[in-house]
Amino acid sequence: MAKIKPSKGAPYARIMGVGGYRPVRVVPNDVILETIDSSDEWIRSRSGIATRHWASDEETVTAMSLEASGKAMADAGVEPHQIGGVIVATVSHFQQTPAVATEIADRLGTVKPAAFDISAGCAGFGYALTVAKGMITDGSAEYVLVIGVERLSDLTDLEDRATAFLFGDGAGAVVVGPANEPMIGPTVWGSEGDKSDTIKQTVPWTDYRDGTVERFPAIRQEGQAVFRWAVFEMAKVAQQALDAAGITADELDVFIPHQANMRIIDSMVKTLKLPDHVTVARDVETTGNTSAASIPLAMERLLATGQAKSGDTALVIGFGAGLVYAATVVTLP
């Protein structure tokens, strides 16, 4: 019986560089209030969101990804020809096939990398990061580009009082490469499909195509059910990720949760009993909920503003439609 040779990958993987792109247009709550009966005070108190970015026609999923990826590769000191994999996490690229990752890889000047998309909602970045880590450690790639990108303004019903103010657009990217010590911890991930109705697209694309419905599909969610699940169940997952990495809350430097809602973030901080010295990402205030892009965008801003620094230990957790989730501890680039 023939034996398969062991892989020659690196013993560990790490995030080497990060980049982000936010569309030029900044949309304050006043614009949202033109189509829903609400108030700036109500939106801020319920979500913590004051502004969000909406993409122009030119700021496509591909265009935003290229901007973020270029910054991430420059930050990592990695050239396009060194990239062996491109993974794009998104739910808002409307061309079903081919994967947008293939176009991005080509336009970046990479040389025949593995390239594919992942649809895992707001946990997409965590899923993609975990896959990239596996590619590095099994030797199938030396460097992998992970992109989280969304144009959720295309999937927003501006007349839905419960969701019209939530979503924004943008792209975040990281380069994952080899390491000689653990710098990306074990991932705690999973799904709860029995709760899939709490966050979902209103109707299938085929209903719109066939004229069964007149309104373009949009994202709907049951706010209270999602809030309870995120606060109570995801805090448990976050703690499991800390335990899996052998890290205590006291040893943590930074907490980067999915930027869904400021109340969810603050409640998770309280439930996890994070010490005051832990820097908490609150990018949602000016960026809104950007789904798969939210964690890398928040990471990039914390590092750019000096609120976090290279070498800090960070807990990241994404959670959303599916319902799916992914949490891990990383060393910041």
XYZ file of C-alpha atoms in Angstrom:
333
model
C 0.000 0.000 0.000
C 1.448 3.334 -1.047
C 1.953 6.010 1.582
C 1.178 9.667 0.940
C 4.060 11.983 1.676
C 3.516 14.406 4.551
C 2.891 18.033 3.597
C 5.749 20.517 3.736
C 3.819 23.479 4.976
C 4.852 25.952 7.631
C 4.321 24.822 11.230
C 2.044 27.802 11.886
C 0.389 30.735 10.114
C 0.008 34.435 10.855
C -1.637 37.589 9.569
C 1.152 39.588 7.941
C -0.622 42.691 6.671
C -4.029 44.338 6.564
C -5.737 46.851 4.278
C -9.152 48.441 3.993
C -11.297 50.486 1.657
C -14.369 52.549 2.540
C -16.412 54.130 -0.254
C -16.106 57.885 -0.685
C -19.761 58.671 0.019
C -20.568 59.042 3.727
C -24.269 58.630 4.510
C -25.547 60.156 7.768
C -28.710 59.029 9.516
C -30.555 62.049 8.099
C -30.503 60.409 4.671
C -31.994 57.200 6.079
C -34.758 59.215 7.756
C -35.984 60.382 4.347
C -37.597 56.967 3.773
C -38.452 55.648 7.270
C -40.398 57.060 10.208
C -37.709 57.235 12.884
C -35.161 59.623 14.386
C -31.423 60.032 14.630
C -31.665 59.506 18.393
C -33.576 56.224 17.938
C -31.099 54.868 15.383
C -28.112 55.750 17.564
C -29.683 54.307 20.711
C -30.675 51.062 19.001
C -27.533 50.465 16.945
C -24.846 53.011 17.774
C -24.638 53.906 14.087
C -24.200 57.564 13.101
C -22.938 57.178 9.527
C -22.134 54.508 6.978
C -20.423 54.394 3.570
C -22.341 53.598 0.379
C -20.553 52.618 -2.810
C -20.933 54.421 -6.126
C -21.436 52.571 -9.406
C -17.661 52.615 -9.895
C -16.963 51.214 -6.420
C -17.817 47.645 -7.304
C -17.071 44.560 -5.223
C -14.022 44.006 -7.417
C -12.823 47.622 -7.296
C -13.080 47.855 -3.508
C -11.352 44.493 -3.114
C -8.453 45.586 -5.311
C -7.933 48.720 -3.207
C -7.975 46.836 0.090
C -5.821 43.996 -1.257
C -3.146 46.335 -2.592
C -2.829 47.942 0.828
C -2.702 44.579 2.591
C 0.025 43.220 0.299
C 2.070 46.416 0.688
C 1.654 46.202 4.463
C 2.807 42.581 4.399
C 5.676 43.205 1.982
C 4.374 40.476 -0.324
C 4.359 40.724 -4.129
C 1.453 39.497 -6.281
C 3.450 36.612 -7.754
C 3.944 35.217 -4.231
C 0.221 34.869 -3.575
C -0.851 31.241 -3.827
C -4.486 31.671 -2.860
C -7.204 34.319 -3.028
C -10.324 33.810 -0.924
C -13.195 36.278 -1.076
C -15.923 36.291 1.576
C -19.061 38.082 0.340
C -22.829 37.793 0.009
C -23.283 40.786 -2.284
C -21.511 39.849 -5.507
C -24.444 39.304 -7.832
C -22.731 37.350 -10.596
C -23.175 33.761 -9.527
C -20.260 32.431 -11.548
C -17.348 32.658 -12.015
C -16.131 33.457 -8.515
C -15.173 37.119 -8.180
C -11.938 35.905 -6.558
C -10.681 34.790 -9.969
C -11.109 38.272 -11.463
C -9.492 39.915 -8.444
C -6.566 37.504 -8.570
C -5.990 38.235 -12.242
C -6.219 42.000 -11.905
C -3.803 41.973 -8.986
C -1.201 40.281 -11.178
C -1.041 37.004 -9.261
C 0.111 33.846 -11.037
C -2.493 31.070 -11.182
C -3.433 31.005 -7.477
C -6.275 28.981 -6.048
C -9.180 31.439 -6.105
C -12.706 31.030 -4.781
C -15.551 32.762 -2.947
C -17.109 31.928 0.418
C -20.696 32.714 1.403
C -20.870 32.666 5.195
C -22.530 35.989 5.909
C -21.010 38.058 8.680
C -18.810 35.125 9.717
C -17.310 34.944 6.215
C -14.001 36.546 7.143
C -13.461 34.072 9.983
C -14.272 31.144 7.721
C -11.909 32.402 5.030
C -9.131 33.071 7.539
C -9.416 29.517 8.840
C -9.219 28.053 5.340
C -6.197 30.246 4.566
C -4.450 29.073 7.717
C -4.964 25.466 6.610
C -3.541 26.217 3.162
C -0.396 27.661 4.732
C 0.168 24.829 7.187
C -0.495 22.035 4.679
C 1.874 23.602 2.152
C -0.604 24.265 -0.659
C 0.265 27.989 -0.599
C 2.945 30.148 0.985
C 0.830 33.312 1.116
C -2.941 33.629 0.927
C -4.955 36.802 0.390
C -8.210 36.880 2.381
C -10.799 39.497 1.438
C -14.073 40.419 3.104
C -16.117 42.698 0.841
C -19.728 43.835 0.678
C -22.066 46.227 -1.135
C -24.957 45.746 1.251
C -26.557 48.991 0.106
C -27.685 46.908 -2.893
C -29.563 44.573 -0.541
C -31.059 47.201 1.753
C -34.768 47.978 1.775
C -34.748 51.693 2.571
C -38.413 51.504 3.603
C -37.838 48.787 6.212
C -37.654 50.613 9.537
C -35.902 47.664 11.206
C -32.945 47.384 8.825
C -32.692 50.478 6.609
C -30.120 52.119 8.869
C -27.931 49.084 9.512
C -25.901 48.305 6.429
C -22.835 49.803 4.784
C -20.321 48.995 2.064
C -16.573 48.391 2.081
C -13.719 45.933 1.766
C -11.062 44.652 4.137
C -8.189 42.313 3.308
C -5.357 40.490 5.066
C -2.363 38.532 3.854
C -1.837 35.244 5.673
C 1.623 33.678 5.609
C 3.959 31.288 7.416
C 5.010 31.605 11.054
C 7.366 29.807 13.415
C 5.058 30.110 16.406
C 1.279 30.034 16.882
C -0.166 33.392 15.770
C -3.631 32.268 14.677
C -5.369 30.140 17.258
C -7.840 27.285 16.811
C -11.145 28.357 15.286
C -14.390 27.757 17.127
C -17.002 27.751 14.388
C -20.355 26.269 13.568
C -23.913 26.832 12.425
C -27.471 26.779 13.756
C -29.581 26.271 10.674
C -32.771 25.942 12.689
C -32.513 29.710 13.224
C -31.939 30.559 9.561
C -35.180 32.532 9.289
C -33.905 35.191 11.708
C -31.614 36.722 9.041
C -32.413 36.031 5.422
C -32.948 37.372 1.935
C -36.594 38.274 1.439
C -37.159 36.153 -1.696
C -35.041 34.073 -4.092
C -33.632 35.822 -7.177
C -35.848 33.591 -9.323
C -39.006 35.109 -7.801
C -37.872 38.542 -8.924
C -36.843 37.222 -12.344
C -40.169 35.512 -12.890
C -42.174 38.526 -11.778
C -43.617 36.756 -8.739
C -42.532 39.808 -6.719
C -41.912 43.360 -7.900
C -39.466 44.474 -5.217
C -35.785 43.594 -5.541
C -34.669 41.103 -2.859
C -33.364 42.615 0.373
C -32.033 41.490 3.750
C -34.493 41.078 6.603
C -33.829 40.143 10.190
C -35.677 39.551 13.439
C -33.833 42.097 15.530
C -34.648 40.896 19.034
C -33.999 37.228 18.247
C -30.652 38.079 16.641
C -29.721 40.329 19.549
C -30.403 37.633 22.157
C -28.527 34.996 20.163
C -25.509 37.228 19.572
C -25.229 38.441 23.145
C -25.710 35.158 24.972
C -24.624 32.419 22.577
C -21.773 34.258 20.849
C -20.243 35.330 24.146
C -19.969 31.610 24.931
C -18.284 30.978 21.566
C -15.874 33.858 22.177
C -14.938 32.360 25.543
C -14.406 28.969 23.896
C -12.008 30.576 21.412
C -10.041 32.127 24.288
C -9.907 28.754 26.026
C -8.821 26.973 22.839
C -5.958 29.438 22.421
C -4.939 29.136 26.067
C -5.595 32.846 26.610
C -7.473 34.476 29.479
C -9.462 37.687 29.231
C -6.790 39.407 31.339
C -4.135 38.500 28.757
C -6.116 39.898 25.853
C -5.119 43.230 24.285
C -7.843 43.766 21.692
C -11.403 42.590 21.025
C -12.655 42.790 17.408
C -16.202 41.475 17.168
C -18.337 41.657 14.035
C -19.581 45.229 13.803
C -23.283 44.466 13.846
C -24.593 46.708 16.577
C -23.007 48.751 19.376
C -25.387 47.317 21.973
C -24.354 43.779 21.026
C -20.674 44.722 21.258
C -21.055 46.369 24.666
C -23.110 43.468 26.001
C -20.505 40.935 24.846
C -17.759 42.943 26.558
C -19.762 42.842 29.775
C -20.604 39.139 29.515
C -16.974 38.218 28.779
C -15.862 40.450 31.688
C -13.141 42.026 29.586
C -10.784 44.254 31.619
C -10.662 47.990 30.949
C -7.245 47.697 29.299
C -8.695 45.682 26.402
C -9.214 47.851 23.317
C -12.639 47.201 21.790
C -13.381 47.846 18.112
C -16.426 50.084 17.698
C -16.087 50.831 14.004
C -19.825 50.294 13.570
C -20.481 53.914 14.598
C -19.094 55.328 11.358
C -19.060 52.285 9.059
C -22.300 50.466 9.855
C -22.683 46.720 9.447
C -20.517 45.616 6.522
C -20.974 41.866 7.090
C -17.879 39.930 5.915
C -15.849 43.147 5.636
C -16.453 44.387 9.164
C -13.669 42.588 11.064
C -10.761 43.392 8.706
C -12.025 46.976 8.331
C -12.163 47.384 12.106
C -8.728 45.770 12.471
C -7.239 48.097 9.881
C -8.662 51.200 11.583
C -7.455 50.183 15.061
C -3.907 49.731 13.754
C -3.991 52.885 11.605
C -5.167 55.062 14.505
C -2.760 53.568 17.033
C -5.531 52.163 19.220
C -3.933 48.760 18.658
C -0.363 47.888 17.781
C 1.575 45.188 15.988
C 1.991 42.095 18.144
C -1.157 42.668 20.191
C -3.250 39.618 20.987
C -6.769 40.008 19.596
C -9.956 37.994 19.854
C -12.016 38.151 16.652
C -15.521 36.785 16.230
C -17.994 36.964 13.362
C -21.627 35.858 13.437
C -24.670 36.236 11.247
C -26.980 34.795 8.599
C -27.218 31.048 8.606
C -26.932 31.319 11.539
C -23.169 30.838 11.403
C -20.243 31.925 13.538
C -16.451 31.769 13.746
C -14.106 32.958 16.494
C -10.351 32.788 16.956
C -7.457 34.532 18.687
C -4.820 36.174 16.470
C -1.652 38.167 16.783
C -2.100 41.502 15.003
C 0.277 42.251 12.107
